[in-house]
């Protein structure tokens, strides 16, 4: 699948570049973003806890600071992977820590945390970061990080999105006949360029059709308006 090939190429660029420090990958759930990242790193000979660290889900700002500092024990390319990071970026302190890890000042990227209980209040970060999210367009907190990263937003590429959907219509349509599938998709495909369109929109279209074959299209179109 093209999405996997693109992710693999961007990982190669990230690792081989001396002045690119992060990669942001955005695509809907279920497309294998995480498995592609981990498989590619393994294919390149990198080992978890030796060359890279992986973190998924909720993380406090203090835990993030500690996680960033642990990059110093890693061997090159010193990659930190953050998966399902939406909750992490809802915290202004966490966002500031990530920005400092990716921004050079006087040739160094220094991460600092002034807080009670923190023994080492600053350190130089020499690692790289991969952020994996399900919804880049809906996450305003990520915007300050975009110009510091390679950004791959699968949903922002209508042609690639359309090709994926057409190759996986059975995933969305269930047990509908081929004619029914094509009839629904023929109408849905017109909206791929819409900023409100996503893979979830396709799933909803088929759900509306299964529930009400006569009126599904009007119901679905109204549900697209946000």
Short mmCIF file of the C-alpha atoms (twelve columns), coordinates in Angstrom:
data_MODEL
# 
_entry.id   MODEL 
# 
loop_
_atom_site.group_PDB 
_atom_site.id 
_atom_site.type_symbol 
_atom_site.label_atom_id 
_atom_site.label_alt_id 
_atom_site.label_comp_id 
_atom_site.label_asym_id 
_atom_site.label_seq_id 
_atom_site.Cartn_x 
_atom_site.Cartn_y 
_atom_site.Cartn_z 
_atom_site.pdbx_PDB_model_num 
ATOM 1   C CA . UNK A 1   0.000   0.000  0.000  1 
ATOM 2   C CA . UNK A 2   1.306   3.462  -0.905 1 
ATOM 3   C CA . UNK A 3   0.808   4.878  2.578  1 
ATOM 4   C CA . UNK A 4   3.224   2.323  4.019  1 
ATOM 5   C CA . UNK A 5   5.813   2.993  1.332  1 
ATOM 6   C CA . UNK A 6   5.592   6.736  1.968  1 
ATOM 7   C CA . UNK A 7   6.028   6.321  5.724  1 
ATOM 8   C CA . UNK A 8   9.084   4.139  5.139  1 
ATOM 9   C CA . UNK A 9   10.645  6.729  2.809  1 
ATOM 10  C CA . UNK A 10  10.059  9.550  5.274  1 
ATOM 11  C CA . UNK A 11  11.665  7.519  8.054  1 
ATOM 12  C CA . UNK A 12  14.739  7.050  5.872  1 
ATOM 13  C CA . UNK A 13  14.926  10.806 5.243  1 
ATOM 14  C CA . UNK A 14  14.544  11.548 8.955  1 
ATOM 15  C CA . UNK A 15  17.292  9.159  9.947  1 
ATOM 16  C CA . UNK A 16  19.717  10.115 7.180  1 
ATOM 17  C CA . UNK A 17  19.339  13.879 7.612  1 
ATOM 18  C CA . UNK A 18  21.573  15.956 9.866  1 
ATOM 19  C CA . UNK A 19  19.145  18.848 10.200 1 
ATOM 20  C CA . UNK A 20  15.684  17.232 10.299 1 
ATOM 21  C CA . UNK A 21  14.688  16.199 13.796 1 
ATOM 22  C CA . UNK A 22  11.082  15.044 13.625 1 
ATOM 23  C CA . UNK A 23  8.444   13.270 11.561 1 
ATOM 24  C CA . UNK A 24  4.698   13.708 12.098 1 
ATOM 25  C CA . UNK A 25  2.507   10.937 10.659 1 
ATOM 26  C CA . UNK A 26  -1.242  11.424 10.483 1 
ATOM 27  C CA . UNK A 27  -3.724  8.854  9.166  1 
ATOM 28  C CA . UNK A 28  -6.965  7.261  10.410 1 
ATOM 29  C CA . UNK A 29  -6.939  4.291  12.761 1 
ATOM 30  C CA . UNK A 30  -6.472  0.840  11.344 1 
ATOM 31  C CA . UNK A 31  -4.081  1.647  8.497  1 
ATOM 32  C CA . UNK A 32  -0.987  0.224  10.174 1 
ATOM 33  C CA . UNK A 33  0.914   3.445  10.917 1 
ATOM 34  C CA . UNK A 34  2.569   2.157  14.069 1 
ATOM 35  C CA . UNK A 35  3.397   -1.304 12.741 1 
ATOM 36  C CA . UNK A 36  4.927   0.251  9.610  1 
ATOM 37  C CA . UNK A 37  7.136   2.562  11.682 1 
ATOM 38  C CA . UNK A 38  8.339   -0.211 13.989 1 
ATOM 39  C CA . UNK A 39  8.863   -2.682 11.131 1 
ATOM 40  C CA . UNK A 40  10.902  -0.157 9.150  1 
ATOM 41  C CA . UNK A 41  13.143  0.613  12.112 1 
ATOM 42  C CA . UNK A 42  13.679  -3.115 12.653 1 
ATOM 43  C CA . UNK A 43  14.413  -3.588 8.946  1 
ATOM 44  C CA . UNK A 44  17.072  -0.874 9.212  1 
ATOM 45  C CA . UNK A 45  18.719  -2.763 12.062 1 
ATOM 46  C CA . UNK A 46  17.510  -0.623 14.954 1 
ATOM 47  C CA . UNK A 47  16.484  -2.149 18.288 1 
ATOM 48  C CA . UNK A 48  13.956  -0.911 20.828 1 
ATOM 49  C CA . UNK A 49  15.532  0.378  24.073 1 
ATOM 50  C CA . UNK A 50  18.867  0.502  22.262 1 
ATOM 51  C CA . UNK A 51  18.265  2.805  19.277 1 
ATOM 52  C CA . UNK A 52  14.717  3.966  19.943 1 
ATOM 53  C CA . UNK A 53  12.030  4.200  22.625 1 
ATOM 54  C CA . UNK A 54  8.274   3.828  22.131 1 
ATOM 55  C CA . UNK A 55  5.543   5.526  24.172 1 
ATOM 56  C CA . UNK A 56  1.798   5.284  23.633 1 
ATOM 57  C CA . UNK A 57  -1.125  7.026  25.294 1 
ATOM 58  C CA . UNK A 58  -1.297  9.390  28.247 1 
ATOM 59  C CA . UNK A 59  1.841   11.041 29.579 1 
ATOM 60  C CA . UNK A 60  2.299   13.893 32.043 1 
ATOM 61  C CA . UNK A 61  4.659   16.787 31.321 1 
ATOM 62  C CA . UNK A 62  7.088   15.538 33.974 1 
ATOM 63  C CA . UNK A 63  7.032   12.037 32.478 1 
ATOM 64  C CA . UNK A 64  7.650   13.556 29.057 1 
ATOM 65  C CA . UNK A 65  10.658  15.469 30.372 1 
ATOM 66  C CA . UNK A 66  12.070  12.245 31.804 1 
ATOM 67  C CA . UNK A 67  11.326  10.377 28.570 1 
ATOM 68  C CA . UNK A 68  13.132  13.020 26.504 1 
ATOM 69  C CA . UNK A 69  16.135  12.843 28.825 1 
ATOM 70  C CA . UNK A 70  16.330  9.054  28.385 1 
ATOM 71  C CA . UNK A 71  17.244  9.590  24.734 1 
ATOM 72  C CA . UNK A 72  20.797  10.241 25.923 1 
ATOM 73  C CA . UNK A 73  21.313  6.575  26.785 1 
ATOM 74  C CA . UNK A 74  20.318  5.488  23.293 1 
ATOM 75  C CA . UNK A 75  22.604  4.781  20.385 1 
ATOM 76  C CA . UNK A 76  22.220  6.582  17.039 1 
ATOM 77  C CA . UNK A 77  19.709  7.542  15.678 1 
ATOM 78  C CA . UNK A 78  18.243  8.106  19.206 1 
ATOM 79  C CA . UNK A 79  14.587  8.090  18.156 1 
ATOM 80  C CA . UNK A 80  11.629  8.669  20.471 1 
ATOM 81  C CA . UNK A 81  8.257   7.478  19.129 1 
ATOM 82  C CA . UNK A 82  5.053   8.997  20.510 1 
ATOM 83  C CA . UNK A 83  1.905   7.143  19.472 1 
ATOM 84  C CA . UNK A 84  -1.671  8.386  20.034 1 
ATOM 85  C CA . UNK A 85  -0.308  11.661 21.338 1 
ATOM 86  C CA . UNK A 86  -3.420  13.866 21.285 1 
ATOM 87  C CA . UNK A 87  -3.764  13.971 25.081 1 
ATOM 88  C CA . UNK A 88  -0.072  14.776 25.456 1 
ATOM 89  C CA . UNK A 89  -0.403  17.887 23.323 1 
ATOM 90  C CA . UNK A 90  -3.381  19.225 25.249 1 
ATOM 91  C CA . UNK A 91  -0.878  20.250 27.931 1 
ATOM 92  C CA . UNK A 92  0.931   23.541 27.255 1 
ATOM 93  C CA . UNK A 93  3.993   22.484 29.252 1 
ATOM 94  C CA . UNK A 94  4.324   19.246 27.296 1 
ATOM 95  C CA . UNK A 95  4.004   21.129 24.017 1 
ATOM 96  C CA . UNK A 96  6.692   23.594 25.108 1 
ATOM 97  C CA . UNK A 97  9.026   20.713 25.992 1 
ATOM 98  C CA . UNK A 98  8.579   19.162 22.550 1 
ATOM 99  C CA . UNK A 99  9.180   22.508 20.848 1 
ATOM 100 C CA . UNK A 100 12.411  23.023 22.763 1 
ATOM 101 C CA . UNK A 101 13.563  19.496 21.878 1 
ATOM 102 C CA . UNK A 102 13.150  20.351 18.195 1 
ATOM 103 C CA . UNK A 103 14.402  23.963 18.142 1 
ATOM 104 C CA . UNK A 104 18.044  24.967 17.963 1 
ATOM 105 C CA . UNK A 105 19.417  27.945 19.853 1 
ATOM 106 C CA . UNK A 106 23.134  28.679 19.425 1 
ATOM 107 C CA . UNK A 107 23.583  25.301 17.793 1 
ATOM 108 C CA . UNK A 108 22.001  23.321 20.632 1 
ATOM 109 C CA . UNK A 109 18.574  21.947 21.468 1 
ATOM 110 C CA . UNK A 110 18.209  22.431 25.212 1 
ATOM 111 C CA . UNK A 111 15.197  21.099 27.110 1 
ATOM 112 C CA . UNK A 112 14.527  22.711 30.488 1 
ATOM 113 C CA . UNK A 113 12.006  22.006 33.241 1 
ATOM 114 C CA . UNK A 114 11.924  24.244 36.316 1 
ATOM 115 C CA . UNK A 115 9.843   22.377 38.877 1 
ATOM 116 C CA . UNK A 116 10.065  21.138 42.451 1 
ATOM 117 C CA . UNK A 117 11.425  17.622 42.587 1 
ATOM 118 C CA . UNK A 118 13.310  17.858 39.301 1 
ATOM 119 C CA . UNK A 119 17.006  17.269 40.020 1 
ATOM 120 C CA . UNK A 120 18.424  17.903 36.562 1 
ATOM 121 C CA . UNK A 121 16.607  20.980 35.307 1 
ATOM 122 C CA . UNK A 122 17.992  21.082 31.769 1 
ATOM 123 C CA . UNK A 123 19.842  18.919 29.276 1 
ATOM 124 C CA . UNK A 124 20.885  18.951 25.647 1 
ATOM 125 C CA . UNK A 125 18.621  16.851 23.439 1 
ATOM 126 C CA . UNK A 126 20.345  15.167 20.478 1 
ATOM 127 C CA . UNK A 127 17.628  12.754 19.464 1 
ATOM 128 C CA . UNK A 128 14.858  12.627 16.870 1 
ATOM 129 C CA . UNK A 129 11.117  12.362 17.376 1 
ATOM 130 C CA . UNK A 130 8.336   10.549 15.513 1 
ATOM 131 C CA . UNK A 131 4.791   11.658 16.369 1 
ATOM 132 C CA . UNK A 132 1.893   9.425  15.288 1 
ATOM 133 C CA . UNK A 133 -1.644  10.805 15.347 1 
ATOM 134 C CA . UNK A 134 -5.042  9.855  13.954 1 
ATOM 135 C CA . UNK A 135 -6.198  13.370 13.138 1 
ATOM 136 C CA . UNK A 136 -3.718  16.084 12.266 1 
ATOM 137 C CA . UNK A 137 -6.272  18.533 10.893 1 
ATOM 138 C CA . UNK A 138 -8.331  18.389 14.072 1 
ATOM 139 C CA . UNK A 139 -5.373  18.840 16.419 1 
ATOM 140 C CA . UNK A 140 -4.587  22.545 16.656 1 
ATOM 141 C CA . UNK A 141 -1.934  21.896 19.290 1 
ATOM 142 C CA . UNK A 142 0.302   20.290 16.683 1 
ATOM 143 C CA . UNK A 143 0.545   23.404 14.525 1 
ATOM 144 C CA . UNK A 144 3.567   24.940 16.326 1 
ATOM 145 C CA . UNK A 145 5.491   21.720 15.585 1 
ATOM 146 C CA . UNK A 146 4.680   21.470 11.880 1 
ATOM 147 C CA . UNK A 147 7.458   23.720 10.563 1 
ATOM 148 C CA . UNK A 148 9.970   21.743 12.616 1 
ATOM 149 C CA . UNK A 149 9.059   18.403 11.046 1 
ATOM 150 C CA . UNK A 150 8.502   16.287 7.988  1 
ATOM 151 C CA . UNK A 151 4.706   16.073 7.889  1 
ATOM 152 C CA . UNK A 152 2.856   13.203 6.242  1 
ATOM 153 C CA . UNK A 153 -0.900  13.747 6.387  1 
ATOM 154 C CA . UNK A 154 -2.554  10.870 4.528  1 
ATOM 155 C CA . UNK A 155 -6.023  12.430 4.642  1 
ATOM 156 C CA . UNK A 156 -4.806  15.627 2.977  1 
ATOM 157 C CA . UNK A 157 -3.981  13.771 -0.259 1 
ATOM 158 C CA . UNK A 158 -7.334  13.215 -2.060 1 
ATOM 159 C CA . UNK A 159 -5.873  11.025 -4.819 1 
ATOM 160 C CA . UNK A 160 -4.121  8.717  -2.395 1 
ATOM 161 C CA . UNK A 161 -7.187  8.609  -0.171 1 
ATOM 162 C CA . UNK A 162 -9.440  7.754  -3.116 1 
ATOM 163 C CA . UNK A 163 -7.110  4.999  -4.296 1 
ATOM 164 C CA . UNK A 164 -7.053  3.472  -0.820 1 
ATOM 165 C CA . UNK A 165 -10.855 3.541  -0.498 1 
ATOM 166 C CA . UNK A 166 -11.409 2.005  -3.944 1 
ATOM 167 C CA . UNK A 167 -8.991  -0.783 -3.114 1 
ATOM 168 C CA . UNK A 168 -10.719 -1.479 0.199  1 
ATOM 169 C CA . UNK A 169 -14.430 -0.922 -0.464 1 
ATOM 170 C CA . UNK A 170 -15.285 -4.275 1.162  1 
ATOM 171 C CA . UNK A 171 -13.927 -2.936 4.439  1 
ATOM 172 C CA . UNK A 172 -16.565 -0.193 4.465  1 
ATOM 173 C CA . UNK A 173 -19.483 -1.863 2.677  1 
ATOM 174 C CA . UNK A 174 -19.734 -5.180 4.463  1 
ATOM 175 C CA . UNK A 175 -21.979 -7.701 2.734  1 
ATOM 176 C CA . UNK A 176 -23.525 -5.330 0.169  1 
ATOM 177 C CA . UNK A 177 -23.551 -6.455 -3.453 1 
ATOM 178 C CA . UNK A 178 -21.016 -5.115 -5.928 1 
ATOM 179 C CA . UNK A 179 -23.698 -2.982 -7.588 1 
ATOM 180 C CA . UNK A 180 -24.737 -1.498 -4.237 1 
ATOM 181 C CA . UNK A 181 -21.135 -0.771 -3.318 1 
ATOM 182 C CA . UNK A 182 -20.439 0.986  -6.579 1 
ATOM 183 C CA . UNK A 183 -23.705 2.934  -6.393 1 
ATOM 184 C CA . UNK A 184 -22.824 4.347  -2.963 1 
ATOM 185 C CA . UNK A 185 -19.189 4.985  -3.778 1 
ATOM 186 C CA . UNK A 186 -20.097 6.751  -7.038 1 
ATOM 187 C CA . UNK A 187 -21.853 9.456  -5.008 1 
ATOM 188 C CA . UNK A 188 -19.442 9.535  -2.076 1 
ATOM 189 C CA . UNK A 189 -16.335 9.938  -4.234 1 
ATOM 190 C CA . UNK A 190 -17.465 13.424 -5.296 1 
ATOM 191 C CA . UNK A 191 -16.736 14.669 -1.785 1 
ATOM 192 C CA . UNK A 192 -13.152 13.424 -1.435 1 
ATOM 193 C CA . UNK A 193 -11.820 16.960 -1.975 1 
ATOM 194 C CA . UNK A 194 -14.010 18.365 0.791  1 
ATOM 195 C CA . UNK A 195 -12.132 19.493 3.940  1 
ATOM 196 C CA . UNK A 196 -14.731 17.638 6.038  1 
ATOM 197 C CA . UNK A 197 -14.184 14.324 4.246  1 
ATOM 198 C CA . UNK A 198 -12.348 11.411 5.876  1 
ATOM 199 C CA . UNK A 199 -12.379 7.627  5.937  1 
ATOM 200 C CA . UNK A 200 -15.020 7.869  8.641  1 
ATOM 201 C CA . UNK A 201 -17.238 9.673  6.133  1 
ATOM 202 C CA . UNK A 202 -17.176 6.569  3.912  1 
ATOM 203 C CA . UNK A 203 -18.099 4.292  6.775  1 
ATOM 204 C CA . UNK A 204 -21.006 6.548  7.695  1 
ATOM 205 C CA . UNK A 205 -22.244 6.608  4.083  1 
ATOM 206 C CA . UNK A 206 -22.498 2.831  3.959  1 
ATOM 207 C CA . UNK A 207 -24.115 2.766  7.411  1 
ATOM 208 C CA . UNK A 208 -26.778 5.211  6.215  1 
ATOM 209 C CA . UNK A 209 -27.329 3.137  3.069  1 
ATOM 210 C CA . UNK A 210 -27.783 -0.117 4.987  1 
ATOM 211 C CA . UNK A 211 -30.305 1.577  7.282  1 
ATOM 212 C CA . UNK A 212 -32.247 3.509  4.627  1 
ATOM 213 C CA . UNK A 213 -31.387 2.738  0.958  1 
ATOM 214 C CA . UNK A 214 -33.929 5.261  -0.292 1 
ATOM 215 C CA . UNK A 215 -32.915 8.336  1.695  1 
ATOM 216 C CA . UNK A 216 -29.327 7.584  2.724  1 
ATOM 217 C CA . UNK A 217 -27.699 10.155 0.443  1 
ATOM 218 C CA . UNK A 218 -29.566 13.193 1.778  1 
ATOM 219 C CA . UNK A 219 -29.015 12.048 5.361  1 
ATOM 220 C CA . UNK A 220 -25.324 11.472 4.757  1 
ATOM 221 C CA . UNK A 221 -24.789 14.829 3.026  1 
ATOM 222 C CA . UNK A 222 -26.408 16.665 5.926  1 
ATOM 223 C CA . UNK A 223 -24.157 14.797 8.358  1 
ATOM 224 C CA . UNK A 224 -21.113 16.081 6.426  1 
ATOM 225 C CA . UNK A 225 -21.927 19.725 7.192  1 
ATOM 226 C CA . UNK A 226 -20.016 20.915 10.254 1 
# 
